[in-house]
C-alpha atoms as one frame of an Amber mdcrd trajectory, in Angstrom:
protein
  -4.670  27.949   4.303  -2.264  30.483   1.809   1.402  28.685   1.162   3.181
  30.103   3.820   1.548  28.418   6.308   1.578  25.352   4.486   5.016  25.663
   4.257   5.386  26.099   7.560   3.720  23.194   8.475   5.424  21.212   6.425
   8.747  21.896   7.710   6.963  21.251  11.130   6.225  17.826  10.045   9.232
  16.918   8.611  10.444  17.398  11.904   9.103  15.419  13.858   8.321  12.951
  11.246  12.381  12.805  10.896  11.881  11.369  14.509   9.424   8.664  14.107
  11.642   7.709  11.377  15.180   6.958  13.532  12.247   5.531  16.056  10.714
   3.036  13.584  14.501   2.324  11.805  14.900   0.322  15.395  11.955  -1.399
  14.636  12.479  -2.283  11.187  16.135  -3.216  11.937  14.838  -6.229  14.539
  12.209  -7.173  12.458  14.170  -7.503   9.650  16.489 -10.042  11.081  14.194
 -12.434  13.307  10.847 -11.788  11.635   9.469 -10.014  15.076   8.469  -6.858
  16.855   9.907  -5.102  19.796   7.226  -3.726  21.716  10.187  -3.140  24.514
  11.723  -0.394  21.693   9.554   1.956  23.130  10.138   1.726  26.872  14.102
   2.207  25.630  13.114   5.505  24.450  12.417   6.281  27.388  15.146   5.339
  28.991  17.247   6.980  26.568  15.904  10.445  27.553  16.607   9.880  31.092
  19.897   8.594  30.366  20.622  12.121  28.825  18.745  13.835  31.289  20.856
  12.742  34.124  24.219  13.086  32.386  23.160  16.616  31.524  23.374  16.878
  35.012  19.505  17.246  35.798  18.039  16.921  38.838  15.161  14.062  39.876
  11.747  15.013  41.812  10.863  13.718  44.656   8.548  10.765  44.092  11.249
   7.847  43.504  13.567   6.239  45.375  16.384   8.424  43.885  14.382  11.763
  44.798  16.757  15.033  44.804  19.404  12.750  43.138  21.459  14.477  40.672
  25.398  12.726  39.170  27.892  14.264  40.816  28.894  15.903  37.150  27.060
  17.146  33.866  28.040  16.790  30.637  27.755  18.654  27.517  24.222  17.927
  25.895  25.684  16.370  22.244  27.902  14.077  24.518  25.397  13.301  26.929
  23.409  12.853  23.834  26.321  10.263  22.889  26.905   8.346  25.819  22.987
   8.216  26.289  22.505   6.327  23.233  25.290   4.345  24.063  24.091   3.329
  27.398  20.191   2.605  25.571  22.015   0.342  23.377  23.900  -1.599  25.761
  20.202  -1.928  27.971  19.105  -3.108  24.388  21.273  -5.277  23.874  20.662
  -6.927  27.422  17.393  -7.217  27.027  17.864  -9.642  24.002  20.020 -11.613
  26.197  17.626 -12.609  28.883  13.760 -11.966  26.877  14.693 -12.929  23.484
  18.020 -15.418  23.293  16.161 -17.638  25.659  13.229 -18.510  23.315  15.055
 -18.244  20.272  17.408 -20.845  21.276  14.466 -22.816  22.536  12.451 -22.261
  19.088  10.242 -21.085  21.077   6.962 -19.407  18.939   7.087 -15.682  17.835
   3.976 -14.988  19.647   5.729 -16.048  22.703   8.867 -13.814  22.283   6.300
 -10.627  21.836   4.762 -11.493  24.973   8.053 -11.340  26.596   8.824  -8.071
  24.720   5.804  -6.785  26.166   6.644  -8.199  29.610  10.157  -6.448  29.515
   8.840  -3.259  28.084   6.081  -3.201  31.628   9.752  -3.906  33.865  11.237
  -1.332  32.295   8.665   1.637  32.675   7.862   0.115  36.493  11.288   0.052
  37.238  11.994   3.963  35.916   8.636   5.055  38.029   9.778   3.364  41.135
  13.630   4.935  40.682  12.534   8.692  39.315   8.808   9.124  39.856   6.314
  10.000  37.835   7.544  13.641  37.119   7.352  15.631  33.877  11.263  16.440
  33.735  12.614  19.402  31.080  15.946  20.127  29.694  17.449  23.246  30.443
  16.608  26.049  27.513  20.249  26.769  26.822  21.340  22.824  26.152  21.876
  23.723  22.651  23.882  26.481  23.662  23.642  30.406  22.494  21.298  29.915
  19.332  18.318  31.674  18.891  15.285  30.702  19.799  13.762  30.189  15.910
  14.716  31.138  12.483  12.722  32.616  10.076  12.233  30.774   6.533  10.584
  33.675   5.235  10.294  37.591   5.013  10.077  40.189   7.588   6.435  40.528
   5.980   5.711  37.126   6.271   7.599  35.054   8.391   8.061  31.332   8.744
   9.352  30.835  12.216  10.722  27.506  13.162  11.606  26.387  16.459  15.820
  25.936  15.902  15.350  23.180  18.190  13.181  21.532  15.503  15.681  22.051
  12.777  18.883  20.394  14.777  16.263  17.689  15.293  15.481  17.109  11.638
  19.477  17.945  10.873  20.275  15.010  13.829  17.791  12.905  12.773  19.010
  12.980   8.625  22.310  12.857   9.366  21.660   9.459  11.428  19.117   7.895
   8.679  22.273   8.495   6.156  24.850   6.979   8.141  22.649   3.911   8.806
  21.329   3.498   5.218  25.118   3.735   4.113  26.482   1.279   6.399  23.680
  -1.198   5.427  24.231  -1.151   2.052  27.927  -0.034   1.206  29.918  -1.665
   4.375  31.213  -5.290   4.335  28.687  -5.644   8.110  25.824  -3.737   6.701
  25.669  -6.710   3.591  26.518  -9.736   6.267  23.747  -7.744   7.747  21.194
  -7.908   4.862  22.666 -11.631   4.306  21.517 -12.449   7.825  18.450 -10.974
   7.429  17.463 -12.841   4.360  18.284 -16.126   5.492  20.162 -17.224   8.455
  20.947 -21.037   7.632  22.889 -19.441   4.513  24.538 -17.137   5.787  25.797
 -19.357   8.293  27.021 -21.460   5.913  28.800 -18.517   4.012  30.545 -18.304
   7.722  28.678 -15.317   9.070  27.716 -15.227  12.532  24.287 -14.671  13.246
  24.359 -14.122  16.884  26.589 -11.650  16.441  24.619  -9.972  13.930  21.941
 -10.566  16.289  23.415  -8.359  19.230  24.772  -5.530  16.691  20.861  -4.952
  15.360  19.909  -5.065  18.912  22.834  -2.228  20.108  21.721   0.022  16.825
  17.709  -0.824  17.682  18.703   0.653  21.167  20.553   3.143  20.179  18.344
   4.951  17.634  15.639   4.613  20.233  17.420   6.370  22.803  18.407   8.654
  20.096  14.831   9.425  19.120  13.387  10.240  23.139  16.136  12.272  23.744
  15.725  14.430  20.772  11.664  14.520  21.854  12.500  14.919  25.406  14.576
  18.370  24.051  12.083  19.793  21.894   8.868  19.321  24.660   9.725  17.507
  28.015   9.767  13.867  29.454   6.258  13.130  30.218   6.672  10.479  32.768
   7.608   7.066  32.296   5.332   6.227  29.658   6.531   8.523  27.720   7.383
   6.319  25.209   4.298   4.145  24.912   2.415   6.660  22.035   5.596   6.661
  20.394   5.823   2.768  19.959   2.513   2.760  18.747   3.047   5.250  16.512
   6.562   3.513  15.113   4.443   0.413  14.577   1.967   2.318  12.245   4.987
   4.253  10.269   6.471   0.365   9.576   3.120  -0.851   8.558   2.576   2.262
   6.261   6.168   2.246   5.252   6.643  -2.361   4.949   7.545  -4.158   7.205
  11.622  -4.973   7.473  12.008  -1.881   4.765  14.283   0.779   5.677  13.740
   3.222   2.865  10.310   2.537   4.265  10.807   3.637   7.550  11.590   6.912
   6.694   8.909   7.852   4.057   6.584   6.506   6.795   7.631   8.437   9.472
   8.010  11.573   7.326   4.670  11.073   5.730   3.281  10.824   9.365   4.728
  13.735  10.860   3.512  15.669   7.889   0.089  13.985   8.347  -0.424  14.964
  11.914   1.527  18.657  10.933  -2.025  19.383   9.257  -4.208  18.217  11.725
  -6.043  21.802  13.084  -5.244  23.065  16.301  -8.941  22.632  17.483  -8.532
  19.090  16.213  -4.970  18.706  17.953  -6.268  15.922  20.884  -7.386  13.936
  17.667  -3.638  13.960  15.997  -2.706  10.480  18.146  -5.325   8.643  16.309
  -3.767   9.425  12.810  -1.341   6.733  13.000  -3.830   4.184  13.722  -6.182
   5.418  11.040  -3.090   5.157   8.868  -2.210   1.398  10.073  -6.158   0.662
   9.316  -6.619   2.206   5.856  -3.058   0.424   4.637  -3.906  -2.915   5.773
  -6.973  -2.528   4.053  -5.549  -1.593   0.738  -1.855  -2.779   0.537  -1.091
  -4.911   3.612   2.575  -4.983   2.597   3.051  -1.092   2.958   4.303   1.326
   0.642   7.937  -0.277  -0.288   7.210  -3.723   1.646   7.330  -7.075  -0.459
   4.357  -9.206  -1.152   5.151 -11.990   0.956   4.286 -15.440  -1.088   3.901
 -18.815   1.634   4.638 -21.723  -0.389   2.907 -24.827   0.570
């Protein structure tokens, strides 16, 4: 393999490692704050998509109840884009009303509140098959308007062709990881935030609200994951309503890899995934789902904390 193509694949991974990165912030945010993981993050990615999808004005197959049904309008794809994330994390932010407030108020067990995650996660992928169908659905070529189809990194004699779509979705995607990282740790909510999520008795007694904190993590979580299956949905298709089931598994090995409840880790994580899979050979390619997993395994193994996690120390 000479340097250009390692190059190339590089900037491949990066990529879509960029996305498993804004996937596995939502993720990190929720189990930074009550200790637990979201298995429902993933079926919101999928509903993000089809948000966008129908606001762009596409049109639904003819397997689900709303077969041929298309919004009497269509939007711009960025604002689509917008509203879409929006409206994943307003869903998000229901679904920790009636799965997770419930047992939290109840004190109920954290294995409990996963099962429920998991639980809402199966509504939500039932319900978008019964509404839509089953259908592969694609965005229209031209929803990122009159740009060409890839741009060449290199020379004429040896070019490095990237998809353009894969560079707005790496530009997207770092712009997003930089806004969030600065409002956690340089806005007056991002440090109530941190407060919150290093204890919540104390930071209710320094007057924060943690239920309010609570629903904000939830409406970013959301929104980041709507974010993230657009952005996929763009680049390749929607593949059904699981479409977002390999990419929750994969956002729980890029926390593992990158520690739990760390944000910096998030994103090394993902990167260093997407990069990881970038390299797997094309006559390997149905293989590159199982990196993430071999990932998860070999870090648990050796440093069960992850790369920038904290040694957690039970005192008895």
């Amino acid at each position: 393999m000479d340097l250009v193509t390692i190059f190339q694949q590089v900037l491949n991974g990066l990529s879509i490692g960029s996305v498993y990165a804004i996937f596995a912030l939502g993720y990190t945010l929720i189990f930074s704050i009550l200790g637990i993981i979201n298995f429902a993050h993933g079926a919101i990615f999928t509903l993000g998509a089809y948000f966008t999808y129908a606001l762009t004005g596409g049109v639904f197959g003819f397997n689900g109840l709303l077969a041929n049904a298309k919004l009497p309008f269509s939007l711009p794809f960025f604002l689509a884009l917008f509203l879409g994330c929006i409206l994943s994390g307003f869903t998000s932010v229901l679904l920790e009303r009636l799965a997770f407030k419930p047992l939290r108020v109840r004190g109920s067990d954290s294995l409990l509140t996963l099962v429920s995650s998991l639980g809402a996660a199966v509504v939500i992928v039932n319900v978008i098959q019964y509404l839509f169908g089953a259908e592969i659905y694609t965005f229209p070529d031209d929803i990122y308007g009159n740009l060409p189809p890839a741009i060449n990194f290199g020379t004429a004699d040896r070019p490095v062709a990237i998809r353009t779509i894969q560079i707005i979705i790496f530009l997207v995607s770092a712009v997003m990881v930089a806004l969030l990282t600065y409002w956690v740790n340089f806005t007056k909510m991002g440090k109530a935030l941190q407060a919150v999520a290093e204890d919540v008795t104390t930071a209710s007694l320094l007057g924060i609200n943690p239920e309010k904190f609570i629903v904000i993590t939830f409406f970013i979580s959301g929104a980041l994951a709507g974010l993230a299956g657009t952005l996929v949905g763009s680049s390749v298709s929607i593949a059904g309503p699981y479409f977002g089931i390999a990419f929750g598994l994969k956002g729980l090995g890029v926390i593992v890899l990158g520690g739990l409840g760390s944000i910096p880790g998030a994103v090394i994580g993902g990167l260093l995934l997407g990069i990881a899979e970038a390299f797997v050979p094309a006559e390997y390619s149905g293989y590159r789902e199982a990196i993430a997993f071999a990932i998860l395994f070999i870090m648990l193994l050796v440093r069960p904390q992850g790369l920038l996690g904290r040694k957690l120390i039970q005192k008895v």
